[in-house]
Coordinates of C-alpha atoms and ligand atoms in Angstrom, one line a residue:
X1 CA 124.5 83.1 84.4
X2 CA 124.4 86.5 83.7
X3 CA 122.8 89.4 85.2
X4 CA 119.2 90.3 83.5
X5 CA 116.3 92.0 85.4
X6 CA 113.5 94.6 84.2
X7 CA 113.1 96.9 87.6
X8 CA 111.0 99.9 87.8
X9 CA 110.8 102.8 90.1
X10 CA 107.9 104.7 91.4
X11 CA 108.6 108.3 90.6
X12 CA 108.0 110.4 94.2
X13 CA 109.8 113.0 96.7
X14 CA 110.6 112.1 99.9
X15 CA 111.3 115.1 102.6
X16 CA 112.5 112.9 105.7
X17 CA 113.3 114.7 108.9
X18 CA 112.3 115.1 112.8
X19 CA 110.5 117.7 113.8
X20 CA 110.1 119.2 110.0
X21 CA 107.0 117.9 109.0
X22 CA 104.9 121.3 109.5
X23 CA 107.8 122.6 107.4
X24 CA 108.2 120.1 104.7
X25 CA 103.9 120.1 104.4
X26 CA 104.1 123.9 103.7
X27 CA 106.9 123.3 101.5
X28 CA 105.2 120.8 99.3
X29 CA 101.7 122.8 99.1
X30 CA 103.8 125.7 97.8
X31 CA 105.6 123.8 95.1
X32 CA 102.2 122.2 94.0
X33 CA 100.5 125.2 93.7
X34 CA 97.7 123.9 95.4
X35 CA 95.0 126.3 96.7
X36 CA 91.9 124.2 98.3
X37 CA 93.6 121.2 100.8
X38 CA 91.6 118.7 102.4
X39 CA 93.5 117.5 105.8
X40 CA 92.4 114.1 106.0
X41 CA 92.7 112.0 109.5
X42 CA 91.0 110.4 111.9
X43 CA 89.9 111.5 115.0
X44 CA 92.6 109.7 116.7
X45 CA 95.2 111.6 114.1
X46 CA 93.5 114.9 114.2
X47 CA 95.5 116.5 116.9
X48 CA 98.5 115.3 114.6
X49 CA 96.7 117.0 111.5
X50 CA 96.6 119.9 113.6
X51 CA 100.3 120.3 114.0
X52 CA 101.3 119.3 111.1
X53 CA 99.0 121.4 109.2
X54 CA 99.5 124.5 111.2
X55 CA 101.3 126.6 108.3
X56 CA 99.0 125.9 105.8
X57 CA 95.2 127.3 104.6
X58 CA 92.9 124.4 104.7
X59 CA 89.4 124.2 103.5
X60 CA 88.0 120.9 104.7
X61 CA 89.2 118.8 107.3
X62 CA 87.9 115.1 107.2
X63 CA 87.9 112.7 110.1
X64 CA 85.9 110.0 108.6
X65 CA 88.5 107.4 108.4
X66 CA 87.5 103.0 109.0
X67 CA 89.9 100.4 108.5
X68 CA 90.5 99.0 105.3
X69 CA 88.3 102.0 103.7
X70 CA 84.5 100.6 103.2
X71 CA 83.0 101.6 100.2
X72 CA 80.9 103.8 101.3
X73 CA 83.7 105.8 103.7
X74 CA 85.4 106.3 100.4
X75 CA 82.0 107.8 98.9
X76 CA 81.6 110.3 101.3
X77 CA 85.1 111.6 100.8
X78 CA 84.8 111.6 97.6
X79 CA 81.7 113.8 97.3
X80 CA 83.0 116.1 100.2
X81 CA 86.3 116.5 98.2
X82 CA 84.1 117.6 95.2
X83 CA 81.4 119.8 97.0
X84 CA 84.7 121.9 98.4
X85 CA 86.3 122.1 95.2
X86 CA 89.6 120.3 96.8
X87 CA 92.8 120.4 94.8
X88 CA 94.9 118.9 97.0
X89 CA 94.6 116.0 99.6
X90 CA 96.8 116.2 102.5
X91 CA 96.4 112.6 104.6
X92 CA 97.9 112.2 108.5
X93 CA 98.0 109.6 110.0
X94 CA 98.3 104.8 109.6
X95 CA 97.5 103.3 106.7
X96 CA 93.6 103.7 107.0
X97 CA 94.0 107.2 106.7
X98 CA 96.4 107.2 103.2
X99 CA 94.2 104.7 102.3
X100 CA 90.5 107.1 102.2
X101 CA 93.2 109.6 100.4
X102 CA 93.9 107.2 97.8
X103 CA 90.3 106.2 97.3
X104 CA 89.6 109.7 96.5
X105 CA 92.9 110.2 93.9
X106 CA 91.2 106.9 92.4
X107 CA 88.6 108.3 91.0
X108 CA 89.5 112.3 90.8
X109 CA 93.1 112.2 90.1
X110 CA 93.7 114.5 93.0
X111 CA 97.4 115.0 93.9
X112 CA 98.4 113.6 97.6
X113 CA 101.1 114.5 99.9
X114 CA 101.0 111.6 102.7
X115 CA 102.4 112.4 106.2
X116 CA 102.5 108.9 107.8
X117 CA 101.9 108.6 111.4
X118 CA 102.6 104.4 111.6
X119 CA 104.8 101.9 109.9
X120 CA 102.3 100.4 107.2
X121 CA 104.4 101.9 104.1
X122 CA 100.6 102.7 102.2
X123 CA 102.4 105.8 101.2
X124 CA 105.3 104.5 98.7
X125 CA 102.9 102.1 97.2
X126 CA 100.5 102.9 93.5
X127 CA 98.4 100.2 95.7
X128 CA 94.7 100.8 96.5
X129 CA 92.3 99.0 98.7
X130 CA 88.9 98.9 99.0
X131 CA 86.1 96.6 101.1
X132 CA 82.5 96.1 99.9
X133 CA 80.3 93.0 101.4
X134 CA 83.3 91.5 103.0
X135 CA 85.4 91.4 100.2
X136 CA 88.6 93.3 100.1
X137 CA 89.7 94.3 96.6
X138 CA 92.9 95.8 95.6
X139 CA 94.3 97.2 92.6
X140 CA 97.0 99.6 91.1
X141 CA 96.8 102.7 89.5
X142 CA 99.6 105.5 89.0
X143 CA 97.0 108.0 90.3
X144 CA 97.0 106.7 94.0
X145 CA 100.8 107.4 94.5
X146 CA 101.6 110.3 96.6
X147 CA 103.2 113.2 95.2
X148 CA 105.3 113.6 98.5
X149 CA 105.8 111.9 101.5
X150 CA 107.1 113.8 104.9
X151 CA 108.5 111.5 107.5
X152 CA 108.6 113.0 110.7
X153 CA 109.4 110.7 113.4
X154 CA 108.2 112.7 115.9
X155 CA 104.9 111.9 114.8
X156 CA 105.1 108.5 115.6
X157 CA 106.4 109.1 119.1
X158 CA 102.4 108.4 120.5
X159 CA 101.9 105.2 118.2
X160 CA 101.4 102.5 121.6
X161 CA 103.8 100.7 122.1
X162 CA 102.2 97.7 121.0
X163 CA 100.8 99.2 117.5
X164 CA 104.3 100.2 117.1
X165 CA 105.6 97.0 117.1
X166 CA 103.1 95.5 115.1
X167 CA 103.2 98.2 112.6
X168 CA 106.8 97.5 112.4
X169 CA 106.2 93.7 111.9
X170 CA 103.7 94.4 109.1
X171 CA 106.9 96.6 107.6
X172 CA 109.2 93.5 108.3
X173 CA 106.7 91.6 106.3
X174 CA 107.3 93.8 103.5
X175 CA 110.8 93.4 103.2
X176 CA 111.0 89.5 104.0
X177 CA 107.7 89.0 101.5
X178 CA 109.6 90.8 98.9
X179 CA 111.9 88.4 98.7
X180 CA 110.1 85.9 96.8
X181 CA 107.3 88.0 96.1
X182 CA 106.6 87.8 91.7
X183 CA 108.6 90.7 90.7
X184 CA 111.3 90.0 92.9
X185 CA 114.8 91.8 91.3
X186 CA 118.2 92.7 92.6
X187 CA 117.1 96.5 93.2
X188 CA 113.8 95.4 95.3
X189 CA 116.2 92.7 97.4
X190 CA 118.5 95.3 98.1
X191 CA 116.1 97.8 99.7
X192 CA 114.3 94.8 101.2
X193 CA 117.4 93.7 103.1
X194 CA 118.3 97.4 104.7
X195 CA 114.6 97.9 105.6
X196 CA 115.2 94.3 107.4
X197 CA 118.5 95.7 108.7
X198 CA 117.2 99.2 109.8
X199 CA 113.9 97.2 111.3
X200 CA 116.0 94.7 113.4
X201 CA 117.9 97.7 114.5
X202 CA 115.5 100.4 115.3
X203 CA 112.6 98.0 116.9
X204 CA 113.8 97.2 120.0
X205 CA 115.0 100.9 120.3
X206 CA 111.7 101.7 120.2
X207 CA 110.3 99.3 122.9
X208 CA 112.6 100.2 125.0
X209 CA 111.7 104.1 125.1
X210 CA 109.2 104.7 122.5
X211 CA 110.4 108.2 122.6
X212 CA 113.6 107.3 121.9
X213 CA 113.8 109.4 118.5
X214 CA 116.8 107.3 117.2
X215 CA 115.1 104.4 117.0
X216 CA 111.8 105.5 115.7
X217 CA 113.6 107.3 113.3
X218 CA 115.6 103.7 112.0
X219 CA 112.3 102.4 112.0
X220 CA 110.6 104.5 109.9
X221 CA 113.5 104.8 107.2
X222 CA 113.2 100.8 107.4
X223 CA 109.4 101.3 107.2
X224 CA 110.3 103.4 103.8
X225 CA 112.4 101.2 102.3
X226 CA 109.9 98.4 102.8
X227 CA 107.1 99.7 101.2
X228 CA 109.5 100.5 98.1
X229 CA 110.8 97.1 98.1
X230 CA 107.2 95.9 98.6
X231 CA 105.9 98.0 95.9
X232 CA 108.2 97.3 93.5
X233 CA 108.3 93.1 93.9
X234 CA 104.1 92.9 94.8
X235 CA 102.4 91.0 97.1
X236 CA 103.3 87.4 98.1
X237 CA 102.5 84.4 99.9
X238 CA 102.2 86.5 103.1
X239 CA 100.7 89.3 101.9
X240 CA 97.7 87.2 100.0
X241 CA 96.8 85.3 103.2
X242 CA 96.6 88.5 105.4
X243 CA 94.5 90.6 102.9
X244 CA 92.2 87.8 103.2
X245 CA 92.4 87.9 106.9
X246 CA 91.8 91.5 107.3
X247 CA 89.3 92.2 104.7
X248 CA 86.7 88.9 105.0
X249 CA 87.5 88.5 108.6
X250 CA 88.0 92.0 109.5
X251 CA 91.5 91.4 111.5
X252 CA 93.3 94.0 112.7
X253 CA 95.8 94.6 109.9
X254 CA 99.2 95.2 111.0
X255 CA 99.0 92.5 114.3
X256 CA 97.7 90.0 111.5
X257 CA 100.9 90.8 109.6
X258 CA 103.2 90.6 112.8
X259 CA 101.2 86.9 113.7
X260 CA 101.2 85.5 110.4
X261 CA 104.8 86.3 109.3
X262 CA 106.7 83.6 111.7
X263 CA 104.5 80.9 109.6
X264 CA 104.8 82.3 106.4
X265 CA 108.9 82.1 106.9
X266 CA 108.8 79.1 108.5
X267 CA 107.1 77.7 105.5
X268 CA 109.3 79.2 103.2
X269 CA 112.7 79.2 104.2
X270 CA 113.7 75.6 103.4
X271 CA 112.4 76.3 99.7
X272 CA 114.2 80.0 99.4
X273 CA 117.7 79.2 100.8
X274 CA 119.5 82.6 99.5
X275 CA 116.6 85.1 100.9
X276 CA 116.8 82.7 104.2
X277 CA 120.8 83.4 104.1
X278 CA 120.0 87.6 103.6
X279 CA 117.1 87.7 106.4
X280 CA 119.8 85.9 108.7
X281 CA 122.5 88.5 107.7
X282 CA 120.9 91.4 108.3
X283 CA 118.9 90.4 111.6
X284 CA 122.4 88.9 112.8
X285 CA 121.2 85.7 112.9
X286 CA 122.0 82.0 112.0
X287 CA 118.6 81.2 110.5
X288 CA 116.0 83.5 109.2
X289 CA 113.6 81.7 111.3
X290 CA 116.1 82.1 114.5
X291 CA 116.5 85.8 113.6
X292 CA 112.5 86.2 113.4
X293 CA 111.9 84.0 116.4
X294 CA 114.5 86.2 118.9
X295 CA 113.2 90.2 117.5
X296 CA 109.7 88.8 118.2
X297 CA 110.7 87.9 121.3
X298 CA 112.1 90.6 122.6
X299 CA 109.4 92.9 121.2
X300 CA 106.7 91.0 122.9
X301 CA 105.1 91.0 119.4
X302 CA 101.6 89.0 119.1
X303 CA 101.8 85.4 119.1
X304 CA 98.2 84.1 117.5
X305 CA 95.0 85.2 115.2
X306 CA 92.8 83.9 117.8
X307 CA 93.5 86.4 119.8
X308 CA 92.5 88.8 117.0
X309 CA 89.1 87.4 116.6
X310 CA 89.9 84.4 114.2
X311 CA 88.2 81.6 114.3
X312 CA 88.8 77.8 113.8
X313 CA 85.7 77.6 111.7
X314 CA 86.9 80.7 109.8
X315 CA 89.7 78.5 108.7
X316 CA 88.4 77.1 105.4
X317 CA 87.0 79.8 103.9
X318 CA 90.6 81.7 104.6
X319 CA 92.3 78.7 102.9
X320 CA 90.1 78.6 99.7
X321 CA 90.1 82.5 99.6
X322 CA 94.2 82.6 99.8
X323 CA 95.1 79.6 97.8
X324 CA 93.5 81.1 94.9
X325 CA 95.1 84.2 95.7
X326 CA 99.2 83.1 96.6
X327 CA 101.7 83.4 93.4
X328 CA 102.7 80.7 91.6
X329 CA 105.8 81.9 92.1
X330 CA 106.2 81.2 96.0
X331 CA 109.5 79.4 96.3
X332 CA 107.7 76.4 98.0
X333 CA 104.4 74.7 96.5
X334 CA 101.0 75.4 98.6
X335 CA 98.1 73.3 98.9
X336 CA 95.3 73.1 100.5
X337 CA 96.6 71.0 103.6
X338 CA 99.8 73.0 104.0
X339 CA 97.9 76.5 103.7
X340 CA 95.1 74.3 106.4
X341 CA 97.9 73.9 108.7
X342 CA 99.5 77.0 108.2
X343 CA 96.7 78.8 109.6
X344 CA 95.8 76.2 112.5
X345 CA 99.2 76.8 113.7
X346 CA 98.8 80.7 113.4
X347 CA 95.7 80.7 114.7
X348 CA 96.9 78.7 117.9
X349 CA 100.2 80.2 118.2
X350 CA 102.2 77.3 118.0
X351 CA 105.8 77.0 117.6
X352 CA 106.9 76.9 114.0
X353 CA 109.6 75.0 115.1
X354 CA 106.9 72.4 116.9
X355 CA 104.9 72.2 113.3
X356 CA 105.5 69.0 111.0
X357 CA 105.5 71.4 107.5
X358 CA 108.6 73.1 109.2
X359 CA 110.7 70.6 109.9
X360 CA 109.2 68.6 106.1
X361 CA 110.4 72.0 104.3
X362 CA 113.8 72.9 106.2
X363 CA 114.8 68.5 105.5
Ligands
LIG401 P1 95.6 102.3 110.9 O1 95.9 103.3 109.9 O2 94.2 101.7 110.9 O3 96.0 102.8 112.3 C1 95.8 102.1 113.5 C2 95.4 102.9 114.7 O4 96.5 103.7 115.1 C3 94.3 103.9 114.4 O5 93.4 103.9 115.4 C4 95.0 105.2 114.2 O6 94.2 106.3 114.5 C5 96.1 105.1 115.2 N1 97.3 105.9 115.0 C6 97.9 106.1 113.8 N2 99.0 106.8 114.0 C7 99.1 107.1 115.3 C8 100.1 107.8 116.1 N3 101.2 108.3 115.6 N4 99.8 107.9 117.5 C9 98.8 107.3 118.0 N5 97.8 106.6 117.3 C10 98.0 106.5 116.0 O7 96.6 101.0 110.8 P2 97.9 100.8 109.8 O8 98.4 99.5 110.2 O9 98.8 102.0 109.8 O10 97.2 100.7 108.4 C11 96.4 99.6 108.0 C12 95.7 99.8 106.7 O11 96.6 100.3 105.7 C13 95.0 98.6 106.2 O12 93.7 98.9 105.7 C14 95.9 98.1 105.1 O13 95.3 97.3 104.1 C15 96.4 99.4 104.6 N6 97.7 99.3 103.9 C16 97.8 99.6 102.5 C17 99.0 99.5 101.9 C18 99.0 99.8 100.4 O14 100.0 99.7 99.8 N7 97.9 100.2 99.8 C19 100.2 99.2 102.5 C20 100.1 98.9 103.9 C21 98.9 99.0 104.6

């Protein structure tokens, strides 16, 4: 069969480099001309902002960052942005923070340059996200992409140790979602697989010192190349049951990712035998699932959603939200009793290799 695929890329500069950020900010204020910058962060990213920003004239400063940007925290911004007469947004800090940025570029069209402080990837993505009464809506729209992204891994460097691991499973999820996500092409594999490579690499560098530059600097280049990949192939089986997770049960996002992902592969694999055979390559693995199973393990990543506040009478609800939500596309039917005991499983922590879908999908 030959080779026929319709790929596009998301036109954006990337200025990667520890210890440059402050740098690499001033740079790209220069080159846009811009002349009224709103730092956005949140209080928790602020002493970041500060450093970052340090070269640069700034006219409003905005801390009012919430998870998964309410409606109304992206109104606020908004009007403060036009009361200042703001021509440029400058965002520091997880995905929350690029997130209120991107709410703001919705509607204005204001240019972004997005200095990301975690491993959620928000900042290569023409994704937007926004929660009112419970319900998270996303959409896509060219004016949400940042201009410019500075990587500076020395930013991450104070991201707990804990957050940085989840964060980097919520990257992994990019990658191995991408995989079968609907636009899935040879270009978004590609990038998909290094980001799993550089991931599986630079993780447990990371647990093991979390200052260790090295490694946070593999993970974030693996964090890159996932939201790309991501980006590019949109939002699959995975990503559909964890936006309904985090925006109608309010779950923390990336630990939701890192929890949910075992399942999600588990579920998959038996159905998607050449992404199963690239996950086990470039974690150095025999299986996918194996490959998964031992990084988690040695990360100490979390191991169930009831932990993160999910309930067993949530369960429902999360089914009949996702299943109208999950591609037709996923490499393996869903249904409601599969997606039911899915989640049971997730919520409880159980073995994927003790759950009867597993061993139905891998025979
Ligand atoms: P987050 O932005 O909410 O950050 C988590 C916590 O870490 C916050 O308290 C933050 O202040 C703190 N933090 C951030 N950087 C730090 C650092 N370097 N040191 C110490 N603390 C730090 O979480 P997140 O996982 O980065 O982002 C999640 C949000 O991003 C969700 O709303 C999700 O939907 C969104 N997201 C969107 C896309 C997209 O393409 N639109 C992609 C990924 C994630």
């Amino acid at each position: 069969m030959g080779l026929e695929f319709h790929h596009e890329t998301l036109g954006q500069r990337v200025l990667f480099g520890s210890g440059k950020a402050a740098d690499n900010v001033a740079a790209e204020v220069a080159r846009l001309g811009a002349k009224r910058v709103m730092v956005i962060a949140s209080e928790f990213e602020a002493p970041i902002a500060a450093r970052v920003t340090a070269q640069i004239e700034v006219a409003l400063t905005h801390h009012d960052v919430v998870q998964h940007v309410p409606l109304e925290t992206a109104e606020r911004a908004r009007a403060a942005a036009a009361e200042h007469g703001i021509d440029l947004l400058v965002c520091v800090g997880g995905g929350s923070t690029t997130g209120l940025a991107k709410a703001i570029a919705l509607t204005s069209g204001l240019p972004i340059v997005a200095v990301p402080t975690t491993y959620a990837g928000s900042e290569a993505t023409n994704v937007w996200g926004l929660t009112e009464a419970a319900r998270k809506t996303t959409g896509v729209d060219p004016r949400v992409l940042p201009e410019a992204v500075v990587y500076d891994a020395e930013l991450t460097v104070t991201l707990p140790a804990g957050l940085s691991v989840a964060s980097g499973l919520n990257a992994l999820a990019h990658c191995i979602d991408s995989l079968w996500a609907p636009r899935v092409d040879p270009i978004n594999s590609a990038l998909a697989v290094e980001g799993i490579r550089a991931l599986g690499e630079g993780l447990p560098k990371v647990t093991a010192n979390p200052s260790d530059l090295t490694g946070r600097e593999r993970t974030l280049y693996g964090a890159y190349l996932a939201a790309v990949a991501f980006a590019s192939a949109g939002s699959g089986m995975h990503h559909k049951i964890c936006h309904v997770l985090g925006g109608t049960f309010n779950l923390p996002h990336a630990q939701t990712h890192a929890t949910v992902l075992p399942y999600v592969l588990a579920f998959n694999e038996g159905a998607a035998p050449e992404a199963a055979r690239r996950i086990a390559q470039a974690l150095g693995a025999k299986t996918a699932v194996d490959g998964l199973n031992a990084l988690r393990a040695a990360l100490g990543a979390p191991t169930n959603l009831a932990d993160l506040g999910f309930a067993e009478a949530d369960i429902p609800l999360a089914v009949e939200l996702s299943l109208a939500a999950i591609p037709a596309s996923n490499p393996r039917a869903v249904d409601a009793a599969g997606l039911t005991e899915l989640l049971s499983a997730a919520r409880e922590g159980i073995d994927t290799r003790a759950v009867a879908w597993a061993e139905r999908a891998a025979s």
